[in-house]
Coordinates of C-alpha atoms and ligand atoms in Angstrom, one line a residue:
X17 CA 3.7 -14.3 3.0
X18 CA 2.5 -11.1 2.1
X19 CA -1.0 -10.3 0.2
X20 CA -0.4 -9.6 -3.7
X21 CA -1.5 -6.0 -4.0
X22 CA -3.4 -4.8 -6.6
X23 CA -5.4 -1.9 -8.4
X24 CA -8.8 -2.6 -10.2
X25 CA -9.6 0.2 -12.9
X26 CA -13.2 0.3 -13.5
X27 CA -13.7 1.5 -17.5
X28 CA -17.4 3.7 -16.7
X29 CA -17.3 6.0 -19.6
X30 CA -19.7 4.7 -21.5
X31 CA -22.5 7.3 -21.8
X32 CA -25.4 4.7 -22.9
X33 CA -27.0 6.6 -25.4
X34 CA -29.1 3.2 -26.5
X35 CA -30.6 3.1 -23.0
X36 CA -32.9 5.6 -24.4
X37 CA -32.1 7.5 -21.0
X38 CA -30.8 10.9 -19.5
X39 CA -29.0 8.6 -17.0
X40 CA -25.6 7.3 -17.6
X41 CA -26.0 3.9 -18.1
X42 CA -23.9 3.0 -15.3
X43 CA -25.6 4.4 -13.1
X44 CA -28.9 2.1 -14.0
X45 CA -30.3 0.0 -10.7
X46 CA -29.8 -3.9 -10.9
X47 CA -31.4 -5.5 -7.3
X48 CA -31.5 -2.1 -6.1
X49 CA -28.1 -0.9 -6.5
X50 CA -26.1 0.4 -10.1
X51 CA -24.4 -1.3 -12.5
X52 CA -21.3 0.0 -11.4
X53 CA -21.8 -0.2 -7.5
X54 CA -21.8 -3.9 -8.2
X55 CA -18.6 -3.8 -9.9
X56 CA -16.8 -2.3 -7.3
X57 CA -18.1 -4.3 -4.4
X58 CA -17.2 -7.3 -6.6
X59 CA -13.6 -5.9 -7.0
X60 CA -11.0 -6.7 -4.7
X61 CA -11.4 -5.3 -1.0
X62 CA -8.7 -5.3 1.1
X63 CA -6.1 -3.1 2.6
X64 CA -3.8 -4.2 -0.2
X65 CA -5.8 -3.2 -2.5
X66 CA -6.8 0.1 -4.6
X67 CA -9.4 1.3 -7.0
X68 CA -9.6 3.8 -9.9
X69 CA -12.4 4.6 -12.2
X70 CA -13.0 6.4 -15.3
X71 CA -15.4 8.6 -16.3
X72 CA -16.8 10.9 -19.3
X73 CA -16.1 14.6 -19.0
X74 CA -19.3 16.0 -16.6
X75 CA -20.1 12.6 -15.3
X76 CA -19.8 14.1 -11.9
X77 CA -22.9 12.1 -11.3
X78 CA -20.7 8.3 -11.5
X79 CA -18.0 9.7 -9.7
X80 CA -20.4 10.6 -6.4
X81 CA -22.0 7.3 -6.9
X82 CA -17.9 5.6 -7.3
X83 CA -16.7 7.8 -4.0
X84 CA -20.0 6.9 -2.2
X85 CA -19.7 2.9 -2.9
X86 CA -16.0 3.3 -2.1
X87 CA -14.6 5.8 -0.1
X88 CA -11.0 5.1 -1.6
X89 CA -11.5 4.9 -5.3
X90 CA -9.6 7.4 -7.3
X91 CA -11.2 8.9 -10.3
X92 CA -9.9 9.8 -13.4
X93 CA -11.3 11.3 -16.6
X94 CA -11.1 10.1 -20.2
X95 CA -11.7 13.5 -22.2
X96 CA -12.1 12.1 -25.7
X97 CA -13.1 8.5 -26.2
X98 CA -10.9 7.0 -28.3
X99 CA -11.1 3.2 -26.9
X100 CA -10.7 0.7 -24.0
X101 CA -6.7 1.2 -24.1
X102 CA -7.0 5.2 -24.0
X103 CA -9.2 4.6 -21.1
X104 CA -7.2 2.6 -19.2
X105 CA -4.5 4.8 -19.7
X106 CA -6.5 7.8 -18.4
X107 CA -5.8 6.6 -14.7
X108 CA -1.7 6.1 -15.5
X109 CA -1.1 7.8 -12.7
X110 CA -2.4 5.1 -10.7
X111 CA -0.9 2.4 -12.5
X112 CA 2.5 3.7 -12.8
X113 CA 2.4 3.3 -8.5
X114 CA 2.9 0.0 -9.8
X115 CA 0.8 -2.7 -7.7
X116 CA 1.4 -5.7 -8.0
X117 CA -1.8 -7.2 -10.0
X118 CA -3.5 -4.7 -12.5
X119 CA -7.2 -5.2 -13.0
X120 CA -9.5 -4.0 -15.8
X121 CA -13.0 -4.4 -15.5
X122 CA -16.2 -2.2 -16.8
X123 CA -18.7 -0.8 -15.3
X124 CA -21.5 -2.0 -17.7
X125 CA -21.1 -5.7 -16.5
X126 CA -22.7 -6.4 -13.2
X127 CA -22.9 -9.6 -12.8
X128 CA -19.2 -10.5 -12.1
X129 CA -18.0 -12.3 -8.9
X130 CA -15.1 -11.7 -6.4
X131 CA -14.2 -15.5 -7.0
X132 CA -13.8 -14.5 -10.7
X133 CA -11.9 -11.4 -9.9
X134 CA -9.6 -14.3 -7.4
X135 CA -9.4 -16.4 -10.7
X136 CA -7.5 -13.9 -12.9
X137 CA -4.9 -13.1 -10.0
X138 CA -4.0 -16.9 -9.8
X139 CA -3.2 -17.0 -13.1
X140 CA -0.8 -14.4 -12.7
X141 CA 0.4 -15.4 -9.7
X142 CA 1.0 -19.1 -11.5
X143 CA 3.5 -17.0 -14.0
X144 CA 1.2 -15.1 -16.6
X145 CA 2.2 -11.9 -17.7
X146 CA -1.6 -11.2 -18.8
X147 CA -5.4 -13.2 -17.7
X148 CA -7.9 -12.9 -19.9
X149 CA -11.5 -13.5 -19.0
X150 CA -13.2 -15.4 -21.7
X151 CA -17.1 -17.2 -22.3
X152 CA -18.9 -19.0 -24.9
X153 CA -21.2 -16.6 -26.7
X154 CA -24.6 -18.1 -27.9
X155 CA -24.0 -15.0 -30.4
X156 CA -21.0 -14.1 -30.7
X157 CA -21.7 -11.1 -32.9
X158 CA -19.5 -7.7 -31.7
X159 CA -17.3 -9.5 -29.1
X160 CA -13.6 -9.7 -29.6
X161 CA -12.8 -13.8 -30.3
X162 CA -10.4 -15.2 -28.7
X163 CA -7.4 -17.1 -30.4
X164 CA -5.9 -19.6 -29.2
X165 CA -2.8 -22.0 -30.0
X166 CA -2.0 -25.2 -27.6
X167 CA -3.9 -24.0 -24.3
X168 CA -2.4 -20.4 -24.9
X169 CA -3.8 -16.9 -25.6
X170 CA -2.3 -15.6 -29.0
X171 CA -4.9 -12.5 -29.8
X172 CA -7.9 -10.9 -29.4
X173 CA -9.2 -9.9 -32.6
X174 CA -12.3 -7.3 -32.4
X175 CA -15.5 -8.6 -34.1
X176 CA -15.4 -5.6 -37.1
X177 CA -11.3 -6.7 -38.0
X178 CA -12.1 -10.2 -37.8
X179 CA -11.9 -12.8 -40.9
X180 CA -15.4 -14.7 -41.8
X181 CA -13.1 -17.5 -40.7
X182 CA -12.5 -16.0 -37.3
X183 CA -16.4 -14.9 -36.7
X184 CA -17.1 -18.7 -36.3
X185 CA -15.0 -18.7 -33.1
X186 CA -17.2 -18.7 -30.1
X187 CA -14.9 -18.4 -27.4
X188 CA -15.1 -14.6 -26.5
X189 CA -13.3 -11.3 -24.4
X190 CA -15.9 -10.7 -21.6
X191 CA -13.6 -7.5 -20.7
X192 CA -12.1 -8.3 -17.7
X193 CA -8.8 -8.8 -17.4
X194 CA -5.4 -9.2 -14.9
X195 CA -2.6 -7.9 -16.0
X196 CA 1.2 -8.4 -14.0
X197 CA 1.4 -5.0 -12.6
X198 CA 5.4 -4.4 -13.4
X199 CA 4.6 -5.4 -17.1
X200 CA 1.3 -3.4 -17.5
X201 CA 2.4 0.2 -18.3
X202 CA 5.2 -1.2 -20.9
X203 CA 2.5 -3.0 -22.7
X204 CA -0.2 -0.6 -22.5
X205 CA 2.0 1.9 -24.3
X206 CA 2.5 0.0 -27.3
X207 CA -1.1 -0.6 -28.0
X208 CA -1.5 1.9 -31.5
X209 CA -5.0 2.8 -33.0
X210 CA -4.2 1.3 -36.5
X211 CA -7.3 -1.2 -37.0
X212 CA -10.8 -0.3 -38.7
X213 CA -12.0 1.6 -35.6
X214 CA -9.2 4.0 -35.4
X215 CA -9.5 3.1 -32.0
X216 CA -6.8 1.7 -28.6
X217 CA -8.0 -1.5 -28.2
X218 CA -6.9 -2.9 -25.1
X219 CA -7.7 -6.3 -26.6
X220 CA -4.0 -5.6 -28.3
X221 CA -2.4 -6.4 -25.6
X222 CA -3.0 -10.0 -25.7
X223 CA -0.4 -10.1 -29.3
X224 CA 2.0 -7.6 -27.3
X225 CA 2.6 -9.6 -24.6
X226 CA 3.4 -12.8 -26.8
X227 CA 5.6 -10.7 -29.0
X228 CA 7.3 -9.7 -25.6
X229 CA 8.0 -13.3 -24.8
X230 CA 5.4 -13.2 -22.2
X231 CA 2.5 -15.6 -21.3
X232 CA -1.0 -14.5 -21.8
X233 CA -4.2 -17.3 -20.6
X234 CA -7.7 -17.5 -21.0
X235 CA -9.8 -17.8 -17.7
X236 CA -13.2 -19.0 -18.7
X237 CA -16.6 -18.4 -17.2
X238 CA -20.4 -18.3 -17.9
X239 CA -22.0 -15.8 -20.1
X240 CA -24.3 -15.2 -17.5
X241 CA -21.5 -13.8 -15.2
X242 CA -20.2 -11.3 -17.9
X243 CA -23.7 -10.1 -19.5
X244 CA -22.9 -6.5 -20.3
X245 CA -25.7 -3.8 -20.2
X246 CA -26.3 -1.8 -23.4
X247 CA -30.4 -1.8 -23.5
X248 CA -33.2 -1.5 -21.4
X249 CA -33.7 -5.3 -22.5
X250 CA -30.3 -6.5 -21.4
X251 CA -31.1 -4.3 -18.1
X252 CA -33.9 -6.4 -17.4
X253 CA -32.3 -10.3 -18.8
X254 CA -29.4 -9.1 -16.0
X255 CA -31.9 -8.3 -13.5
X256 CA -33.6 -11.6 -13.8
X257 CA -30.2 -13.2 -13.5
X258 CA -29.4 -11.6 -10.3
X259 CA -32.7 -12.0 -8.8
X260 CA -32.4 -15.9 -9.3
X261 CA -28.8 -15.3 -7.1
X262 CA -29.9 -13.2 -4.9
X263 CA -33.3 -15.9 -4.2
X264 CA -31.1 -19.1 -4.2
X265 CA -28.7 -17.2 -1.7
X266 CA -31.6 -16.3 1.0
X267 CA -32.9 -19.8 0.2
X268 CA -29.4 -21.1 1.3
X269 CA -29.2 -19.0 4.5
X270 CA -32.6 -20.3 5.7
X271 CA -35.1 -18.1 4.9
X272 CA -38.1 -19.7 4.1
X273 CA -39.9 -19.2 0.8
X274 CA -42.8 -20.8 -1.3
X275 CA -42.3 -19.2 -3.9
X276 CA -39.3 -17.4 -4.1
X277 CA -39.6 -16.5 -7.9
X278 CA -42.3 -13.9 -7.2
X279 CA -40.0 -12.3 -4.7
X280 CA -37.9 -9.4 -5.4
X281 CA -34.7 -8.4 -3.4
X282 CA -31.7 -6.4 -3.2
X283 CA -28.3 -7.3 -3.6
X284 CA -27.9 -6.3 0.2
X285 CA -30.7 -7.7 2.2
X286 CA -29.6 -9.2 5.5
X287 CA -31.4 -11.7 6.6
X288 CA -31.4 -13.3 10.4
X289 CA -32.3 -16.9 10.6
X290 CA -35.9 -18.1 10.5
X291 CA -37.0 -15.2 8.3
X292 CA -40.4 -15.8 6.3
X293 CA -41.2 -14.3 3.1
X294 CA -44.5 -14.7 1.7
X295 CA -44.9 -14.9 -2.1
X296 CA -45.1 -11.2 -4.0
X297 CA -42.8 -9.7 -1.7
X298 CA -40.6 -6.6 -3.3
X299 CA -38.0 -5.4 -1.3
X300 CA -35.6 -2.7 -2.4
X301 CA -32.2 -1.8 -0.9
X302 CA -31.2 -1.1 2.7
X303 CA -33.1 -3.9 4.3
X304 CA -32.7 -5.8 7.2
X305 CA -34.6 -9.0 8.6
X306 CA -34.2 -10.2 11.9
X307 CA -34.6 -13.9 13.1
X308 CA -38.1 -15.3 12.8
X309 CA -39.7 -12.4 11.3
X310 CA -42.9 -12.7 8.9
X311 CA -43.1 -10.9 5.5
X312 CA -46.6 -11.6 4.2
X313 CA -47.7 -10.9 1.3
X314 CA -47.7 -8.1 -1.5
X315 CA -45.8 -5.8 0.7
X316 CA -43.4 -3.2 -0.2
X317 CA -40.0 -2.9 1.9
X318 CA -37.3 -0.4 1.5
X319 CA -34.8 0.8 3.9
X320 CA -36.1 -0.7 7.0
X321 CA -35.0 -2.6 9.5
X322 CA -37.4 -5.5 10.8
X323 CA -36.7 -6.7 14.1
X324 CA -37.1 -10.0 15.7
X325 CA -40.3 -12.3 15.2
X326 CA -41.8 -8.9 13.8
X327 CA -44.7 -9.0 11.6
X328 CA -45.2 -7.1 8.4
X329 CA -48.4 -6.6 5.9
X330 CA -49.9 -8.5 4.3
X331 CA -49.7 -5.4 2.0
X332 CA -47.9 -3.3 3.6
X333 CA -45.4 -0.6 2.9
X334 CA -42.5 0.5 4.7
X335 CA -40.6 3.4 3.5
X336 CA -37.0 4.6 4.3
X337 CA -36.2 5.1 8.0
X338 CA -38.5 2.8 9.2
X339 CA -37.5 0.4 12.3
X340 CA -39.4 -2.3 13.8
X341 CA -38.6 -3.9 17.3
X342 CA -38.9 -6.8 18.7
X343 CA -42.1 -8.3 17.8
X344 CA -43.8 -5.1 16.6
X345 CA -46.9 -5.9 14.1
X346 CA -47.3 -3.9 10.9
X347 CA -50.9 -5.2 9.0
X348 CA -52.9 -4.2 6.1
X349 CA -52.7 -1.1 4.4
X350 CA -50.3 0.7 6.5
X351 CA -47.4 2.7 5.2
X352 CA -44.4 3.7 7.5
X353 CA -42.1 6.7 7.0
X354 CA -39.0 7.8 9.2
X355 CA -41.0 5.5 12.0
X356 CA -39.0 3.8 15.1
X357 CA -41.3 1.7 16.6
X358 CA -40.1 0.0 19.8
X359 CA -40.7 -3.5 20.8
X360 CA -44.5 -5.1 20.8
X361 CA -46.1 -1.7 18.9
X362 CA -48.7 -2.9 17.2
X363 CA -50.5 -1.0 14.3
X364 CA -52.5 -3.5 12.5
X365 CA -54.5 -1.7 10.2
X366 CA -55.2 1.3 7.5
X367 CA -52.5 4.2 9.5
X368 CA -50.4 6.0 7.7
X369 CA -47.2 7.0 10.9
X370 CA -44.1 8.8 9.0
X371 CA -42.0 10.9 11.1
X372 CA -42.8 9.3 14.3
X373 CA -41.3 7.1 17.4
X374 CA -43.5 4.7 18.9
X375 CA -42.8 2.9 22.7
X376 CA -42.8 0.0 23.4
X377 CA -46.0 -2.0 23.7
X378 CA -48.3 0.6 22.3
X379 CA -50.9 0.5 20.0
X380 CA -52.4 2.2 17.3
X381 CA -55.8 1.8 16.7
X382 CA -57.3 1.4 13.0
X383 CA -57.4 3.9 10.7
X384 CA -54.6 6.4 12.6
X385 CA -52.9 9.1 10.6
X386 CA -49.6 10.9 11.9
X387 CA -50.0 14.4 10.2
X388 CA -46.8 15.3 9.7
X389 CA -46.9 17.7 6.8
X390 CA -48.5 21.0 7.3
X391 CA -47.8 21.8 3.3
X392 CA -43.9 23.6 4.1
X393 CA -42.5 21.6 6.6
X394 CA -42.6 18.2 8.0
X395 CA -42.9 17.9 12.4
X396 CA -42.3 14.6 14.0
X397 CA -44.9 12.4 16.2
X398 CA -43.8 10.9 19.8
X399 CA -46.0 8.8 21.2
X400 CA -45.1 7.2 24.3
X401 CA -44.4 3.5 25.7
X402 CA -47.8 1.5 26.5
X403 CA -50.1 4.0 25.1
X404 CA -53.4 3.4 23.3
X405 CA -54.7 5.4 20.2
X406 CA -58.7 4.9 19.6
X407 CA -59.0 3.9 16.0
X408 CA -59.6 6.9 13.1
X409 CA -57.5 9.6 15.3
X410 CA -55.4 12.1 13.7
X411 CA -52.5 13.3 15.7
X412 CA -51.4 16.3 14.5
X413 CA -47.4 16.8 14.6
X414 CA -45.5 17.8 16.0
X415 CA -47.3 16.4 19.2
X416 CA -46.7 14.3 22.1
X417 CA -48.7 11.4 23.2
X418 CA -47.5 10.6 26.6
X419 CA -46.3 7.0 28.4
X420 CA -50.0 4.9 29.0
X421 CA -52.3 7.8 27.2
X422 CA -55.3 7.0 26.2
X423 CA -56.9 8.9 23.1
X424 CA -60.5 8.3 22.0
X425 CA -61.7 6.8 18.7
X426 CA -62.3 10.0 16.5
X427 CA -59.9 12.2 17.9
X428 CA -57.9 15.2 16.3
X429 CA -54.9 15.5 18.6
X430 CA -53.3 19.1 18.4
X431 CA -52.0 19.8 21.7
X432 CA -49.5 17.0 23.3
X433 CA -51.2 14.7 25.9
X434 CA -49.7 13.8 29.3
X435 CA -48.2 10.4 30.9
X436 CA -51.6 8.2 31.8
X437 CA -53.9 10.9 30.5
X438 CA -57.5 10.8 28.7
X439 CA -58.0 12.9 25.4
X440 CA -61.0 12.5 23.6
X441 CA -61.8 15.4 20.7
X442 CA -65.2 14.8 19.4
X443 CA -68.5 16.4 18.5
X444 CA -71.5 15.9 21.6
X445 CA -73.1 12.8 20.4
X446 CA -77.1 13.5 19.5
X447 CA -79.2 10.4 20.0
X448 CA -83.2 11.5 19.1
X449 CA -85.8 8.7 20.3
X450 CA -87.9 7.4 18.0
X451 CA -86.0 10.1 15.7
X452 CA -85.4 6.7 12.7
X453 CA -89.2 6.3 12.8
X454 CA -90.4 9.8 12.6
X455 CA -87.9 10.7 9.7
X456 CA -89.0 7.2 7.6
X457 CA -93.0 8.5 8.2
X458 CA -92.1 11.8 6.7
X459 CA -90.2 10.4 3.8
X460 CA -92.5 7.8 3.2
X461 CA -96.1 10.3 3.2
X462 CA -94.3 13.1 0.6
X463 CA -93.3 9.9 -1.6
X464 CA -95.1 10.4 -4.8
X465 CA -96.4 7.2 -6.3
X466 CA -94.8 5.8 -9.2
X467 CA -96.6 6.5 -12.5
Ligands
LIG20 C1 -15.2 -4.6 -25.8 C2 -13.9 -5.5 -26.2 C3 -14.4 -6.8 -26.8 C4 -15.2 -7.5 -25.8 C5 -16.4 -6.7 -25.3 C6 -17.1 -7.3 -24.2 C7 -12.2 -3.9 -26.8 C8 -11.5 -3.2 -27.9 N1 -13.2 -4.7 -27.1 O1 -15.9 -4.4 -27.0 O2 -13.3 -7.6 -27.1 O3 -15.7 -8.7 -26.4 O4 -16.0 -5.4 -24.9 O5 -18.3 -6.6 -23.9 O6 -11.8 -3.7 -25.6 N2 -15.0 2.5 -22.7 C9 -14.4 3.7 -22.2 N3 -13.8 4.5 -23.1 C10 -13.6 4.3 -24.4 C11 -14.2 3.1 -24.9 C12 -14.8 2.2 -24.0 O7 -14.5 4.0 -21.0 O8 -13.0 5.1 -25.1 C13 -15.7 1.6 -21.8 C14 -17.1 1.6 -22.1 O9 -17.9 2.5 -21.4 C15 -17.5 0.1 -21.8 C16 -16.2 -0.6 -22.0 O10 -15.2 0.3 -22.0 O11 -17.8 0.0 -20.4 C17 -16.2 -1.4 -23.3 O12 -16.4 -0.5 -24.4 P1 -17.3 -0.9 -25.6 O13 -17.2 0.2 -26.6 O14 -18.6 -1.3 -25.1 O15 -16.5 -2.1 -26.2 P2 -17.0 -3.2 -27.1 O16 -17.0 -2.8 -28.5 O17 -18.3 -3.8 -26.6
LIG21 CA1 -19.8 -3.3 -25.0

């Protein structure tokens, strides 16, 4: 038996003006990726299947962040928006190639599953022409309802065309639907514009296809799944939603959490098994966590890879590019930039190392700054396996520390020091005898009494 192929058009038009936001509301983070990235990894995936997306005019913004997500997805532009059937139409080209399972989604509505996607293509695989996704709407105000006669789909009517009777229904269009691919374009076509809008409602095609003799079905699901994302608010009530996923997920794979509701993650963090997270943890996208490692608390992870029983923070920050090996310790009041450090490398305390590579077993005393910026350009550390930097040093980059080095508490580092050598940059120390007691006998004779 061969796979059912099919083509998912993503409708990403909308240009969000109520987001209060030069951004186009697609392109909005939820759990550290867009609205619309998490449409299309929900989408189906396989060599079977395609995907097209539509965009505004000069949204070349959504169609780098489309490309980037999927290598393979075609876009196409809707010039004038004149409603969810125009749009869909705008990527005919694609759909008159004629897969076997069309699928309509948009790019507002984050929150929808793969399984859901699987769902709708049943349905048509089980004979109907046409799958609607459908939920019950604690308000149900400016969704299309849903009508329905013995089990079957009948229409969509939109919320501004419907009858005081029909407002009552609850059962509403999340958006998403499946429709028989070799049907699609014939029914498409003969959705018109004449309702109060003046706009292609692809909600039409529900009465189409039972005028054509054709079966249309409603697939329910939970409100939750099909929240779409018009306000900053809604942004934030989606966010929550996925967090409590994204929490139950890790929870489920083993990681180990006491309080997993004041942690923050992205919708792909790996975790290995064994993995810690203290509470107040945030971690934004590109993360990795290897078996047994330790998050403590209040620290701040993006991009970074965290190897095996490493140890992170407590309040800690890695930025992007940073990579921790095996059993490396990151404490207090570090930050990490661009920073490979190899297996064992400690640096427990107040250092600030971006642009850097750190051996194996080193470590970096208290208080060590990699300066890596001379105000144009950025220049990159290397420090060496086994080597020792005295606490408070500044190593000014670009500069070598060599394999077993050994710089002194204090030091400036400007010049790259060898395998196994001593550098110690510092002032002559000046120790006075009796030097304390002199000075507090001066101070203490010019003292003027207190009036
Ligand atoms: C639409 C549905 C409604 C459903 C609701 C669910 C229609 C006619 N109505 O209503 O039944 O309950 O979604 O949220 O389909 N878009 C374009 N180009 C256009 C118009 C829309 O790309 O010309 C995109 C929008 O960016 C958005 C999606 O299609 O992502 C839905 O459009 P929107 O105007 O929000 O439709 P609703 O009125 O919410
Ligand atoms: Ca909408």
């Amino acid at each position: 038996m061969t796979a059912r192929s099919s083509l998912t058009v993503v409708l990403a038009a909308g240009e969000g003006t109520r987001m209060r936001s030069l951004t186009p509301k697609v392109l909005h983070p939820v759990a550290g990726q867009s609205l619309l990235a998490h449409v299309l990894r929900a989408a189906p995936s396989s060599e079977s299947a395609t995907l097209a997306v539509v965009i505004g005019p000069d949204h070349t913004a959504v169609a780098d962040e489309a490309r980037g997500q999927r290598g393979d997805a075609a876009i196409f532009v809707q010039r004038e928006r004149l409603g969810t059937a125009h749009a869909v139409l705008a990527a005919r080209e694609a759909i008159a190639r004629g897969a076997d399972d069309l699928l309509i989604a948009f790019g507002d509505t984050p929150l929808i599953s793969a399984a859901t996607f699987e769902r709708l293509r049943a349905a048509l695989k089980a004979g109907a022409a046409l799958a609607v996704l459908g939920f019950r709407a604690a308000d149900a105000t400016g969704y299309g309802r849903l009508l329905t006669a013995g089990g079957r789909l009948v229409a969509i009517r939109e919320h501004a065309d419907a009858s005081a009777e029909e407002r009552k229904i609850d059962l509403c269009n999340a958006g998403v639907m499946a429709f028989r691919g070799d049907k699609a374009l014939a029914i498409l076509d003969r959705i018109d514009n004449h309702n109060r809008k003046g706009e292609y409602y692809l909600t039409d095609a529900v009465a189409i296809v039972n005028d054509m003799g054709l079966e249309a079905v409603v697939i329910e699901t939970s409100e939750d799944e099909v929240r779409g994302i018009n306000t900053k608010a809604q942004l934030a009530e989606a966010e929550a939603v996925m967090q409590a996923r994204l929490r139950k997920r890790a929870l489920e794979a083993g990681v180990t959490m006491i309080a997993p509701e004041t942690v923050f993650l992205a919708a792909d963090t790996k975790f290995g098994k064994d993995v810690t997270i203290e509470p107040f943890v945030v971690i934004g996208p590109g993360v990795t966590i290897e078996d047994g490692a330790v998050i403590h608390s209040f620290s701040h992870l993006v991009e970074t890879s965290v190897g095996s029983r490493a140890s992170v923070g407590p309040y800690a920050r890695l930025r992007p590019g940073t990579s921790l090996g095996e059993g490396a310790k990151i404490g207090n009041f570090v930050e990490t930039k661009a920073a490979r450090l190899e297996a064992g490398v400690k640096v427990n305390h107040l250092s600030y190392i971006g642009d850097t590579e750190i051996g194996a077993g080193s470590n970096i005393g208290a208080g060590t700054i990699t300066c890596n910026y001379d105000g144009f350009s950025k220049h990159k550390t290397l420090i060496g396996k086994a080597a020792f930097v005295g606490t408070n040093s500044s190593l000014v980059a670009p500069v070598k520390i060599g394999n077993g080095a050994y710089i002194g508490s204090g030091s400036v580092i400007t010049r790259n020091v060898p395998d196994d050598a001593m550098a110690v940059e510092r002032s002559p120390l000046n120790i006075r005898e009796g030097g304390a007691a002199r000075y507090r006998e001066i101070k203490t004779r010019n003292k003027k009494p207190k009036a």
